[in-house]
Amino acid sequence: MSSVTVKTTEDVKVGLKALVTGASVILEMTTGGLFMENVKMEKQRTSEPYPFICRNILSQGIRGFEAGLWPWGFILGLVKGSVLGGSKAYFDTVYRDFVTDKKKAALAAGFSAGAIQGLFMSPILLARTRVNQSISERAISGVRAMSVWEEMKFSQSILYEGVKRDGIKMLATGMPTCVFKRSMDWGTRFFFIDWIRKSVKDYSGNDQMSNAQQLLTSFAGGAASVTVTMPIDRLMPVIQAATKGSIPVTRVLMDKFRKEGVSTFQRGWTMRTLHTGYHTMFATFVSDKIYKIINES
């Protein structure tokens, strides 16, 4: 199995793996990952051309590049990285005790870890989607850029008003879809990483892979998974943005489908592919390397 799979109980310290993966995801976000994700989400929500979306986001300079980082982006990144790393390490051990085939056990652990991640991510992702939408609308209308402190207060006010209007149930908006989506996301990512690495080894005749090969195959595996998960990913920001108003979600989805056709389910595919490969590279290969260095020191 690939390096993203934990093979022995002794090798894994769940708490440390969670902490390292969380830190690795924050590193990914602040080095371009958050920008790519924001562009992707705006593309899916508005269907505007990429140049238009990028200009709007970057019109605020570095604040635009890191838009949504404080507080929800940082919280989301830390949570999704930590939960993924810790739960994957935990489920690797659990499934290994019940499933004799190591590859099937690792794949099951990937799907399970993704589901747990989705459960934790859903309310935070909803908050960030609402905040990003409001900030983007303010930028388009020409409202001046906010300071970090103003953006944090603005974020809290948006969430507060939403809960006040719709009740605490608002935080569960889209949660079943998010849990299913994250399960499919990480199950397919680990599957493709393993399949690509096995193909590389078979082609080269060498069972060992260099760091560069592992880095590139983790990116490729994450990117390849988009072909399976893209339609689900397309629905999430539409659902979460639609519930902000009084129009039923089903009507918003039908209007999108009538306006854009089948292509609506692939909207944002380019940026989604780039971001997923980049994110997977940090959440698997980079976190594994950092963990190994710390654990062996």
PDB file of C-alpha atoms in Angstrom:
ATOM      1  CA  MET A   1       0.000   0.000   0.000  1.00  0.00           C
ATOM      2  CA  SER A   2       1.044   3.584  -0.474  1.00  0.00           C
ATOM      3  CA  SER A   3       2.717   5.735   2.154  1.00  0.00           C
ATOM      4  CA  VAL A   4      -0.607   7.293   3.091  1.00  0.00           C
ATOM      5  CA  THR A   5      -1.646   3.983   4.683  1.00  0.00           C
ATOM      6  CA  VAL A   6      -0.667   3.258   8.266  1.00  0.00           C
ATOM      7  CA  LYS A   7       0.476  -0.343   8.476  1.00  0.00           C
ATOM      8  CA  THR A   8       1.103  -1.098  12.128  1.00  0.00           C
ATOM      9  CA  THR A   9      -0.568  -0.097  15.347  1.00  0.00           C
ATOM     10  CA  GLU A  10       2.804   0.842  16.846  1.00  0.00           C
ATOM     11  CA  ASP A  11       3.479   3.297  14.035  1.00  0.00           C
ATOM     12  CA  VAL A  12       0.485   5.479  14.807  1.00  0.00           C
ATOM     13  CA  LYS A  13      -0.072   8.047  17.505  1.00  0.00           C
ATOM     14  CA  VAL A  14      -3.555   9.254  16.715  1.00  0.00           C
ATOM     15  CA  GLY A  15      -3.251  12.583  18.550  1.00  0.00           C
ATOM     16  CA  LEU A  16       0.062  13.459  16.938  1.00  0.00           C
ATOM     17  CA  LYS A  17      -1.170  12.428  13.479  1.00  0.00           C
ATOM     18  CA  ALA A  18      -4.253  14.612  13.945  1.00  0.00           C
ATOM     19  CA  LEU A  19      -2.172  17.621  14.998  1.00  0.00           C
ATOM     20  CA  VAL A  20       0.326  17.229  12.157  1.00  0.00           C
ATOM     21  CA  THR A  21      -2.357  16.791   9.494  1.00  0.00           C
ATOM     22  CA  GLY A  22      -4.211  19.849  10.784  1.00  0.00           C
ATOM     23  CA  ALA A  23      -1.029  21.940  10.596  1.00  0.00           C
ATOM     24  CA  SER A  24      -0.280  20.602   7.097  1.00  0.00           C
ATOM     25  CA  VAL A  25      -3.720  21.635   5.855  1.00  0.00           C
ATOM     26  CA  ILE A  26      -3.278  25.152   7.310  1.00  0.00           C
ATOM     27  CA  LEU A  27       0.033  25.335   5.416  1.00  0.00           C
ATOM     28  CA  GLU A  28      -1.735  24.288   2.222  1.00  0.00           C
ATOM     29  CA  MET A  29      -4.472  26.874   2.688  1.00  0.00           C
ATOM     30  CA  THR A  30      -2.127  29.808   3.281  1.00  0.00           C
ATOM     31  CA  THR A  31       0.085  28.972   0.283  1.00  0.00           C
ATOM     32  CA  GLY A  32      -2.671  29.165  -2.339  1.00  0.00           C
ATOM     33  CA  GLY A  33      -5.124  26.441  -1.391  1.00  0.00           C
ATOM     34  CA  LEU A  34      -7.654  28.807   0.145  1.00  0.00           C
ATOM     35  CA  PHE A  35      -7.547  31.084  -2.890  1.00  0.00           C
ATOM     36  CA  MET A  36      -8.162  28.165  -5.258  1.00  0.00           C
ATOM     37  CA  GLU A  37     -11.036  26.925  -3.116  1.00  0.00           C
ATOM     38  CA  ASN A  38     -12.654  30.359  -2.951  1.00  0.00           C
ATOM     39  CA  VAL A  39     -12.405  30.711  -6.733  1.00  0.00           C
ATOM     40  CA  LYS A  40     -13.930  27.266  -7.171  1.00  0.00           C
ATOM     41  CA  MET A  41     -16.815  27.964  -4.800  1.00  0.00           C
ATOM     42  CA  GLU A  42     -17.617  31.293  -6.447  1.00  0.00           C
ATOM     43  CA  LYS A  43     -17.508  29.635  -9.870  1.00  0.00           C
ATOM     44  CA  GLN A  44     -19.972  27.006  -8.699  1.00  0.00           C
ATOM     45  CA  ARG A  45     -22.227  29.539  -7.004  1.00  0.00           C
ATOM     46  CA  THR A  46     -22.311  32.247  -9.695  1.00  0.00           C
ATOM     47  CA  SER A  47     -21.112  30.529 -12.921  1.00  0.00           C
ATOM     48  CA  GLU A  48     -19.176  33.724 -13.759  1.00  0.00           C
ATOM     49  CA  PRO A  49     -15.944  33.457 -15.850  1.00  0.00           C
ATOM     50  CA  TYR A  50     -12.740  32.684 -13.936  1.00  0.00           C
ATOM     51  CA  PRO A  51     -11.050  36.028 -14.802  1.00  0.00           C
ATOM     52  CA  PHE A  52     -14.043  37.943 -13.401  1.00  0.00           C
ATOM     53  CA  ILE A  53     -14.047  35.905 -10.181  1.00  0.00           C
ATOM     54  CA  CYS A  54     -10.277  36.205  -9.710  1.00  0.00           C
ATOM     55  CA  ARG A  55     -10.356  39.981 -10.230  1.00  0.00           C
ATOM     56  CA  ASN A  56     -13.071  40.371  -7.613  1.00  0.00           C
ATOM     57  CA  ILE A  57     -11.264  38.215  -5.075  1.00  0.00           C
ATOM     58  CA  LEU A  58      -7.841  39.785  -5.671  1.00  0.00           C
ATOM     59  CA  SER A  59      -9.160  43.353  -5.794  1.00  0.00           C
ATOM     60  CA  GLN A  60      -8.421  43.496  -2.049  1.00  0.00           C
ATOM     61  CA  GLY A  61      -4.799  42.352  -2.420  1.00  0.00           C
ATOM     62  CA  ILE A  62      -3.450  39.873   0.117  1.00  0.00           C
ATOM     63  CA  ARG A  63      -6.706  40.149   2.051  1.00  0.00           C
ATOM     64  CA  GLY A  64      -8.518  38.924  -1.022  1.00  0.00           C
ATOM     65  CA  PHE A  65      -5.977  36.139  -1.590  1.00  0.00           C
ATOM     66  CA  GLU A  66      -6.594  34.892   1.952  1.00  0.00           C
ATOM     67  CA  ALA A  67     -10.293  35.865   2.012  1.00  0.00           C
ATOM     68  CA  GLY A  68     -12.242  33.902   4.573  1.00  0.00           C
ATOM     69  CA  LEU A  69      -9.166  32.695   6.475  1.00  0.00           C
ATOM     70  CA  TRP A  70     -10.187  34.377   9.738  1.00  0.00           C
ATOM     71  CA  PRO A  71     -11.944  32.951  11.564  1.00  0.00           C
ATOM     72  CA  TRP A  72     -13.879  30.282   9.653  1.00  0.00           C
ATOM     73  CA  GLY A  73     -11.234  29.308   7.108  1.00  0.00           C
ATOM     74  CA  PHE A  74      -8.604  28.697   9.787  1.00  0.00           C
ATOM     75  CA  ILE A  75     -11.054  26.796  11.984  1.00  0.00           C
ATOM     76  CA  LEU A  76     -12.270  24.740   9.035  1.00  0.00           C
ATOM     77  CA  GLY A  77      -8.749  23.901   7.887  1.00  0.00           C
ATOM     78  CA  LEU A  78      -7.606  22.895  11.357  1.00  0.00           C
ATOM     79  CA  VAL A  79     -10.730  20.816  11.971  1.00  0.00           C
ATOM     80  CA  LYS A  80     -10.811  19.031   8.646  1.00  0.00           C
ATOM     81  CA  GLY A  81      -7.100  18.256   8.740  1.00  0.00           C
ATOM     82  CA  SER A  82      -7.040  17.100  12.347  1.00  0.00           C
ATOM     83  CA  VAL A  83     -10.214  15.033  12.067  1.00  0.00           C
ATOM     84  CA  LEU A  84      -9.043  13.411   8.844  1.00  0.00           C
ATOM     85  CA  GLY A  85      -5.566  12.557  10.125  1.00  0.00           C
ATOM     86  CA  GLY A  86      -6.719  11.285  13.498  1.00  0.00           C
ATOM     87  CA  SER A  87      -9.733   9.324  12.302  1.00  0.00           C
ATOM     88  CA  LYS A  88      -7.850   7.774   9.370  1.00  0.00           C
ATOM     89  CA  ALA A  89      -5.141   6.557  11.766  1.00  0.00           C
ATOM     90  CA  TYR A  90      -7.797   5.227  14.140  1.00  0.00           C
ATOM     91  CA  PHE A  91      -9.860   3.451  11.467  1.00  0.00           C
ATOM     92  CA  ASP A  92      -6.719   1.944   9.932  1.00  0.00           C
ATOM     93  CA  THR A  93      -6.231   0.103  13.224  1.00  0.00           C
ATOM     94  CA  VAL A  94      -9.905  -0.820  13.644  1.00  0.00           C
ATOM     95  CA  TYR A  95     -10.433  -2.228  10.159  1.00  0.00           C
ATOM     96  CA  ARG A  96      -7.123  -4.047  10.150  1.00  0.00           C
ATOM     97  CA  ASP A  97      -8.433  -6.176  13.035  1.00  0.00           C
ATOM     98  CA  PHE A  98     -11.567  -7.200  11.085  1.00  0.00           C
ATOM     99  CA  VAL A  99     -10.565  -7.144   7.406  1.00  0.00           C
ATOM    100  CA  THR A 100      -7.852  -9.556   6.272  1.00  0.00           C
ATOM    101  CA  ASP A 101      -7.161  -7.744   2.992  1.00  0.00           C
ATOM    102  CA  LYS A 102      -4.963  -4.745   3.935  1.00  0.00           C
ATOM    103  CA  LYS A 103      -5.895  -2.782   0.816  1.00  0.00           C
ATOM    104  CA  LYS A 104      -9.618  -3.181   1.465  1.00  0.00           C
ATOM    105  CA  ALA A 105      -9.102  -2.240   5.125  1.00  0.00           C
ATOM    106  CA  ALA A 106      -7.208   0.929   4.149  1.00  0.00           C
ATOM    107  CA  LEU A 107      -9.888   1.850   1.595  1.00  0.00           C
ATOM    108  CA  ALA A 108     -12.665   1.361   4.175  1.00  0.00           C
ATOM    109  CA  ALA A 109     -10.700   3.528   6.608  1.00  0.00           C
ATOM    110  CA  GLY A 110     -10.505   6.280   3.992  1.00  0.00           C
ATOM    111  CA  PHE A 111     -14.264   6.290   3.412  1.00  0.00           C
ATOM    112  CA  SER A 112     -14.968   6.236   7.175  1.00  0.00           C
ATOM    113  CA  ALA A 113     -12.491   9.027   7.965  1.00  0.00           C
ATOM    114  CA  GLY A 114     -14.053  11.159   5.233  1.00  0.00           C
ATOM    115  CA  ALA A 115     -17.527  10.668   6.722  1.00  0.00           C
ATOM    116  CA  ILE A 116     -16.361  11.727  10.184  1.00  0.00           C
ATOM    117  CA  GLN A 117     -14.636  14.737   8.646  1.00  0.00           C
ATOM    118  CA  GLY A 118     -17.878  15.733   6.894  1.00  0.00           C
ATOM    119  CA  LEU A 119     -19.798  15.599  10.171  1.00  0.00           C
ATOM    120  CA  PHE A 120     -17.421  18.093  11.792  1.00  0.00           C
ATOM    121  CA  MET A 121     -16.953  20.238   8.687  1.00  0.00           C
ATOM    122  CA  SER A 122     -20.552  20.835   7.668  1.00  0.00           C
ATOM    123  CA  PRO A 123     -21.543  23.681  10.061  1.00  0.00           C
ATOM    124  CA  ILE A 124     -18.171  25.426   9.687  1.00  0.00           C
ATOM    125  CA  LEU A 125     -18.274  25.106   5.905  1.00  0.00           C
ATOM    126  CA  LEU A 126     -21.778  26.556   5.908  1.00  0.00           C
ATOM    127  CA  ALA A 127     -20.613  29.560   7.935  1.00  0.00           C
ATOM    128  CA  ARG A 128     -17.637  30.153   5.640  1.00  0.00           C
ATOM    129  CA  THR A 129     -19.772  29.846   2.503  1.00  0.00           C
ATOM    130  CA  ARG A 130     -22.185  32.470   3.804  1.00  0.00           C
ATOM    131  CA  VAL A 131     -19.331  34.793   4.822  1.00  0.00           C
ATOM    132  CA  ASN A 132     -17.511  34.438   1.467  1.00  0.00           C
ATOM    133  CA  GLN A 133     -20.746  35.110  -0.385  1.00  0.00           C
ATOM    134  CA  SER A 134     -21.429  38.288   1.593  1.00  0.00           C
ATOM    135  CA  ILE A 135     -17.837  39.540   1.255  1.00  0.00           C
ATOM    136  CA  SER A 136     -17.904  38.926  -2.496  1.00  0.00           C
ATOM    137  CA  GLU A 137     -21.203  40.808  -2.822  1.00  0.00           C
ATOM    138  CA  ARG A 138     -19.736  43.729  -0.856  1.00  0.00           C
ATOM    139  CA  ALA A 139     -16.672  43.824  -3.138  1.00  0.00           C
ATOM    140  CA  ILE A 140     -18.823  43.842  -6.282  1.00  0.00           C
ATOM    141  CA  SER A 141     -20.951  46.675  -4.899  1.00  0.00           C
ATOM    142  CA  GLY A 142     -17.824  48.754  -4.231  1.00  0.00           C
ATOM    143  CA  VAL A 143     -17.888  48.643  -0.436  1.00  0.00           C
ATOM    144  CA  ARG A 144     -14.436  49.269   1.054  1.00  0.00           C
ATOM    145  CA  ALA A 145     -12.317  46.330   2.196  1.00  0.00           C
ATOM    146  CA  MET A 146     -12.608  45.372   5.849  1.00  0.00           C
ATOM    147  CA  SER A 147      -9.815  44.938   8.355  1.00  0.00           C
ATOM    148  CA  VAL A 148      -9.213  41.501   9.883  1.00  0.00           C
ATOM    149  CA  TRP A 149     -11.055  42.509  13.062  1.00  0.00           C
ATOM    150  CA  GLU A 150     -13.982  43.947  11.080  1.00  0.00           C
ATOM    151  CA  GLU A 151     -14.196  40.802   8.963  1.00  0.00           C
ATOM    152  CA  MET A 152     -14.286  38.604  12.089  1.00  0.00           C
ATOM    153  CA  LYS A 153     -17.102  40.714  13.571  1.00  0.00           C
ATOM    154  CA  PHE A 154     -18.889  40.683  10.214  1.00  0.00           C
ATOM    155  CA  SER A 155     -18.560  36.879  10.054  1.00  0.00           C
ATOM    156  CA  GLN A 156     -20.011  36.457  13.529  1.00  0.00           C
ATOM    157  CA  SER A 157     -22.923  38.759  12.734  1.00  0.00           C
ATOM    158  CA  ILE A 158     -23.810  36.781   9.597  1.00  0.00           C
ATOM    159  CA  LEU A 159     -23.846  33.508  11.517  1.00  0.00           C
ATOM    160  CA  TYR A 160     -25.778  35.055  14.417  1.00  0.00           C
ATOM    161  CA  GLU A 161     -28.448  36.487  12.136  1.00  0.00           C
ATOM    162  CA  GLY A 162     -28.802  33.154  10.352  1.00  0.00           C
ATOM    163  CA  VAL A 163     -29.298  31.236  13.595  1.00  0.00           C
ATOM    164  CA  LYS A 164     -31.648  33.918  14.907  1.00  0.00           C
ATOM    165  CA  ARG A 165     -33.763  33.719  11.757  1.00  0.00           C
ATOM    166  CA  ASP A 166     -33.769  29.962  11.074  1.00  0.00           C
ATOM    167  CA  GLY A 167     -32.855  28.461  14.449  1.00  0.00           C
ATOM    168  CA  ILE A 168     -29.976  26.150  15.355  1.00  0.00           C
ATOM    169  CA  LYS A 169     -31.125  23.773  12.607  1.00  0.00           C
ATOM    170  CA  MET A 170     -29.457  26.168  10.143  1.00  0.00           C
ATOM    171  CA  LEU A 171     -26.078  24.721  11.165  1.00  0.00           C
ATOM    172  CA  ALA A 172     -27.189  21.304   9.901  1.00  0.00           C
ATOM    173  CA  THR A 173     -28.070  22.617   6.431  1.00  0.00           C
ATOM    174  CA  GLY A 174     -26.635  20.220   3.877  1.00  0.00           C
ATOM    175  CA  MET A 175     -25.028  18.001   6.551  1.00  0.00           C
ATOM    176  CA  PRO A 176     -26.127  14.590   5.121  1.00  0.00           C
ATOM    177  CA  THR A 177     -24.845  15.654   1.702  1.00  0.00           C
ATOM    178  CA  CYS A 178     -21.570  16.872   3.233  1.00  0.00           C
ATOM    179  CA  VAL A 179     -21.003  13.613   5.150  1.00  0.00           C
ATOM    180  CA  PHE A 180     -21.649  11.535   2.034  1.00  0.00           C
ATOM    181  CA  LYS A 181     -19.531  13.863  -0.094  1.00  0.00           C
ATOM    182  CA  ARG A 182     -16.494  13.803   2.211  1.00  0.00           C
ATOM    183  CA  SER A 183     -16.733  10.032   2.515  1.00  0.00           C
ATOM    184  CA  MET A 184     -16.669   9.712  -1.270  1.00  0.00           C
ATOM    185  CA  ASP A 185     -13.946  12.371  -1.542  1.00  0.00           C
ATOM    186  CA  TRP A 186     -11.424  10.622   0.683  1.00  0.00           C
ATOM    187  CA  GLY A 187     -12.379   7.069  -0.202  1.00  0.00           C
ATOM    188  CA  THR A 188     -11.784   7.761  -3.891  1.00  0.00           C
ATOM    189  CA  ARG A 189      -8.621   9.818  -3.214  1.00  0.00           C
ATOM    190  CA  PHE A 190      -6.952   6.998  -1.309  1.00  0.00           C
ATOM    191  CA  PHE A 191      -8.127   4.523  -3.951  1.00  0.00           C
ATOM    192  CA  PHE A 192      -6.644   6.535  -6.837  1.00  0.00           C
ATOM    193  CA  ILE A 193      -3.394   7.248  -4.976  1.00  0.00           C
ATOM    194  CA  ASP A 194      -2.883   3.534  -4.363  1.00  0.00           C
ATOM    195  CA  TRP A 195      -3.858   2.604  -7.925  1.00  0.00           C
ATOM    196  CA  ILE A 196      -1.561   5.201  -9.516  1.00  0.00           C
ATOM    197  CA  ARG A 197       1.380   4.270  -7.289  1.00  0.00           C
ATOM    198  CA  LYS A 198       0.896   0.584  -8.058  1.00  0.00           C
ATOM    199  CA  SER A 199       0.858   1.421 -11.779  1.00  0.00           C
ATOM    200  CA  VAL A 200       4.072   3.450 -11.447  1.00  0.00           C
ATOM    201  CA  LYS A 201       5.783   0.604  -9.585  1.00  0.00           C
ATOM    202  CA  ASP A 202       4.639  -1.980 -12.147  1.00  0.00           C
ATOM    203  CA  TYR A 203       5.835   0.209 -15.020  1.00  0.00           C
ATOM    204  CA  SER A 204       9.246   0.941 -13.486  1.00  0.00           C
ATOM    205  CA  GLY A 205       9.770  -2.519 -12.046  1.00  0.00           C
ATOM    206  CA  ASN A 206      10.885  -0.897  -8.817  1.00  0.00           C
ATOM    207  CA  ASP A 207       8.899  -1.392  -5.618  1.00  0.00           C
ATOM    208  CA  GLN A 208      10.418   1.732  -4.052  1.00  0.00           C
ATOM    209  CA  MET A 209       9.261   5.259  -4.896  1.00  0.00           C
ATOM    210  CA  SER A 210      11.192   8.495  -4.520  1.00  0.00           C
ATOM    211  CA  ASN A 211       9.808  11.418  -2.537  1.00  0.00           C
ATOM    212  CA  ALA A 212       9.135  13.258  -5.792  1.00  0.00           C
ATOM    213  CA  GLN A 213       7.143  10.314  -7.155  1.00  0.00           C
ATOM    214  CA  GLN A 214       5.117  10.058  -3.962  1.00  0.00           C
ATOM    215  CA  LEU A 215       4.454  13.801  -4.009  1.00  0.00           C
ATOM    216  CA  LEU A 216       3.287  13.797  -7.621  1.00  0.00           C
ATOM    217  CA  THR A 217       1.186  10.643  -7.282  1.00  0.00           C
ATOM    218  CA  SER A 218      -0.587  12.046  -4.214  1.00  0.00           C
ATOM    219  CA  PHE A 219      -1.440  15.141  -6.281  1.00  0.00           C
ATOM    220  CA  ALA A 220      -2.551  13.000  -9.234  1.00  0.00           C
ATOM    221  CA  GLY A 221      -4.659  10.703  -7.045  1.00  0.00           C
ATOM    222  CA  GLY A 222      -6.478  13.632  -5.502  1.00  0.00           C
ATOM    223  CA  ALA A 223      -7.035  15.260  -8.890  1.00  0.00           C
ATOM    224  CA  ALA A 224      -8.311  12.004 -10.433  1.00  0.00           C
ATOM    225  CA  SER A 225     -10.948  11.608  -7.712  1.00  0.00           C
ATOM    226  CA  VAL A 226     -12.703  14.738  -8.971  1.00  0.00           C
ATOM    227  CA  THR A 227     -14.116  12.782 -11.915  1.00  0.00           C
ATOM    228  CA  VAL A 228     -16.183  10.783  -9.410  1.00  0.00           C
ATOM    229  CA  THR A 229     -17.088  13.413  -6.813  1.00  0.00           C
ATOM    230  CA  MET A 230     -17.580  16.586  -8.883  1.00  0.00           C
ATOM    231  CA  PRO A 231     -21.408  16.467  -9.180  1.00  0.00           C
ATOM    232  CA  ILE A 232     -21.770  16.218  -5.381  1.00  0.00           C
ATOM    233  CA  ASP A 233     -19.234  18.984  -4.825  1.00  0.00           C
ATOM    234  CA  ARG A 234     -21.197  21.159  -7.250  1.00  0.00           C
ATOM    235  CA  LEU A 235     -24.351  20.894  -5.160  1.00  0.00           C
ATOM    236  CA  MET A 236     -22.888  21.924  -1.780  1.00  0.00           C
ATOM    237  CA  PRO A 237     -22.341  25.702  -2.269  1.00  0.00           C
ATOM    238  CA  VAL A 238     -25.590  25.971  -4.243  1.00  0.00           C
ATOM    239  CA  ILE A 239     -27.559  24.349  -1.404  1.00  0.00           C
ATOM    240  CA  GLN A 240     -25.841  26.390   1.308  1.00  0.00           C
ATOM    241  CA  ALA A 241     -26.220  29.680  -0.575  1.00  0.00           C
ATOM    242  CA  ALA A 242     -29.834  28.965  -1.498  1.00  0.00           C
ATOM    243  CA  THR A 243     -30.915  28.384   2.108  1.00  0.00           C
ATOM    244  CA  LYS A 244     -29.789  31.930   2.918  1.00  0.00           C
ATOM    245  CA  GLY A 245     -32.971  33.203   1.342  1.00  0.00           C
ATOM    246  CA  SER A 246     -36.620  32.136   1.169  1.00  0.00           C
ATOM    247  CA  ILE A 247     -36.472  30.332  -2.185  1.00  0.00           C
ATOM    248  CA  PRO A 248     -36.688  26.510  -1.836  1.00  0.00           C
ATOM    249  CA  VAL A 249     -33.451  24.625  -2.552  1.00  0.00           C
ATOM    250  CA  THR A 250     -35.167  22.369  -5.108  1.00  0.00           C
ATOM    251  CA  ARG A 251     -36.323  25.403  -7.087  1.00  0.00           C
ATOM    252  CA  VAL A 252     -32.820  26.907  -7.099  1.00  0.00           C
ATOM    253  CA  LEU A 253     -31.342  23.601  -8.336  1.00  0.00           C
ATOM    254  CA  MET A 254     -33.975  23.242 -11.062  1.00  0.00           C
ATOM    255  CA  ASP A 255     -33.411  26.830 -12.206  1.00  0.00           C
ATOM    256  CA  LYS A 256     -29.657  26.157 -12.392  1.00  0.00           C
ATOM    257  CA  PHE A 257     -30.251  22.999 -14.414  1.00  0.00           C
ATOM    258  CA  ARG A 258     -32.642  24.691 -16.839  1.00  0.00           C
ATOM    259  CA  LYS A 259     -30.281  27.636 -17.323  1.00  0.00           C
ATOM    260  CA  GLU A 260     -26.986  25.730 -17.654  1.00  0.00           C
ATOM    261  CA  GLY A 261     -27.998  22.177 -18.607  1.00  0.00           C
ATOM    262  CA  VAL A 262     -25.967  19.109 -17.672  1.00  0.00           C
ATOM    263  CA  SER A 263     -22.805  21.238 -17.615  1.00  0.00           C
ATOM    264  CA  THR A 264     -23.962  22.723 -14.316  1.00  0.00           C
ATOM    265  CA  PHE A 265     -22.731  19.577 -12.563  1.00  0.00           C
ATOM    266  CA  GLN A 266     -19.199  20.172 -13.874  1.00  0.00           C
ATOM    267  CA  ARG A 267     -19.075  23.891 -13.133  1.00  0.00           C
ATOM    268  CA  GLY A 268     -15.765  24.763 -11.472  1.00  0.00           C
ATOM    269  CA  TRP A 269     -14.145  21.491 -12.596  1.00  0.00           C
ATOM    270  CA  THR A 270     -10.779  23.057 -13.521  1.00  0.00           C
ATOM    271  CA  MET A 271     -10.178  24.798 -10.197  1.00  0.00           C
ATOM    272  CA  ARG A 272     -11.685  21.901  -8.263  1.00  0.00           C
ATOM    273  CA  THR A 273      -9.190  19.521  -9.879  1.00  0.00           C
ATOM    274  CA  LEU A 274      -6.183  21.758  -9.165  1.00  0.00           C
ATOM    275  CA  HIS A 275      -7.236  22.456  -5.598  1.00  0.00           C
ATOM    276  CA  THR A 276      -8.089  18.837  -4.774  1.00  0.00           C
ATOM    277  CA  GLY A 277      -4.716  17.616  -6.019  1.00  0.00           C
ATOM    278  CA  TYR A 278      -2.926  20.361  -4.080  1.00  0.00           C
ATOM    279  CA  HIS A 279      -4.923  19.716  -0.897  1.00  0.00           C
ATOM    280  CA  THR A 280      -4.486  15.937  -1.082  1.00  0.00           C
ATOM    281  CA  MET A 281      -0.739  16.362  -1.531  1.00  0.00           C
ATOM    282  CA  PHE A 282      -0.480  18.273   1.767  1.00  0.00           C
ATOM    283  CA  ALA A 283      -3.023  16.205   3.715  1.00  0.00           C
ATOM    284  CA  THR A 284      -1.339  12.901   2.821  1.00  0.00           C
ATOM    285  CA  PHE A 285       2.270  13.078   1.615  1.00  0.00           C
ATOM    286  CA  VAL A 286       3.375  16.263   3.415  1.00  0.00           C
ATOM    287  CA  SER A 287       1.661  15.333   6.681  1.00  0.00           C
ATOM    288  CA  ASP A 288       3.110  11.804   6.523  1.00  0.00           C
ATOM    289  CA  LYS A 289       6.629  13.188   6.092  1.00  0.00           C
ATOM    290  CA  ILE A 290       6.280  15.699   8.928  1.00  0.00           C
ATOM    291  CA  TYR A 291       4.776  13.024  11.175  1.00  0.00           C
ATOM    292  CA  LYS A 292       7.629  10.643  10.435  1.00  0.00           C
ATOM    293  CA  ILE A 293      10.253  13.294  11.236  1.00  0.00           C
ATOM    294  CA  ILE A 294       8.603  14.211  14.544  1.00  0.00           C
ATOM    295  CA  ASN A 295       7.862  10.621  15.543  1.00  0.00           C
ATOM    296  CA  GLU A 296      11.441   9.509  14.913  1.00  0.00           C
ATOM    297  CA  SER A 297      13.084  12.463  16.666  1.00  0.00           C
TER     298      SER A 297
END
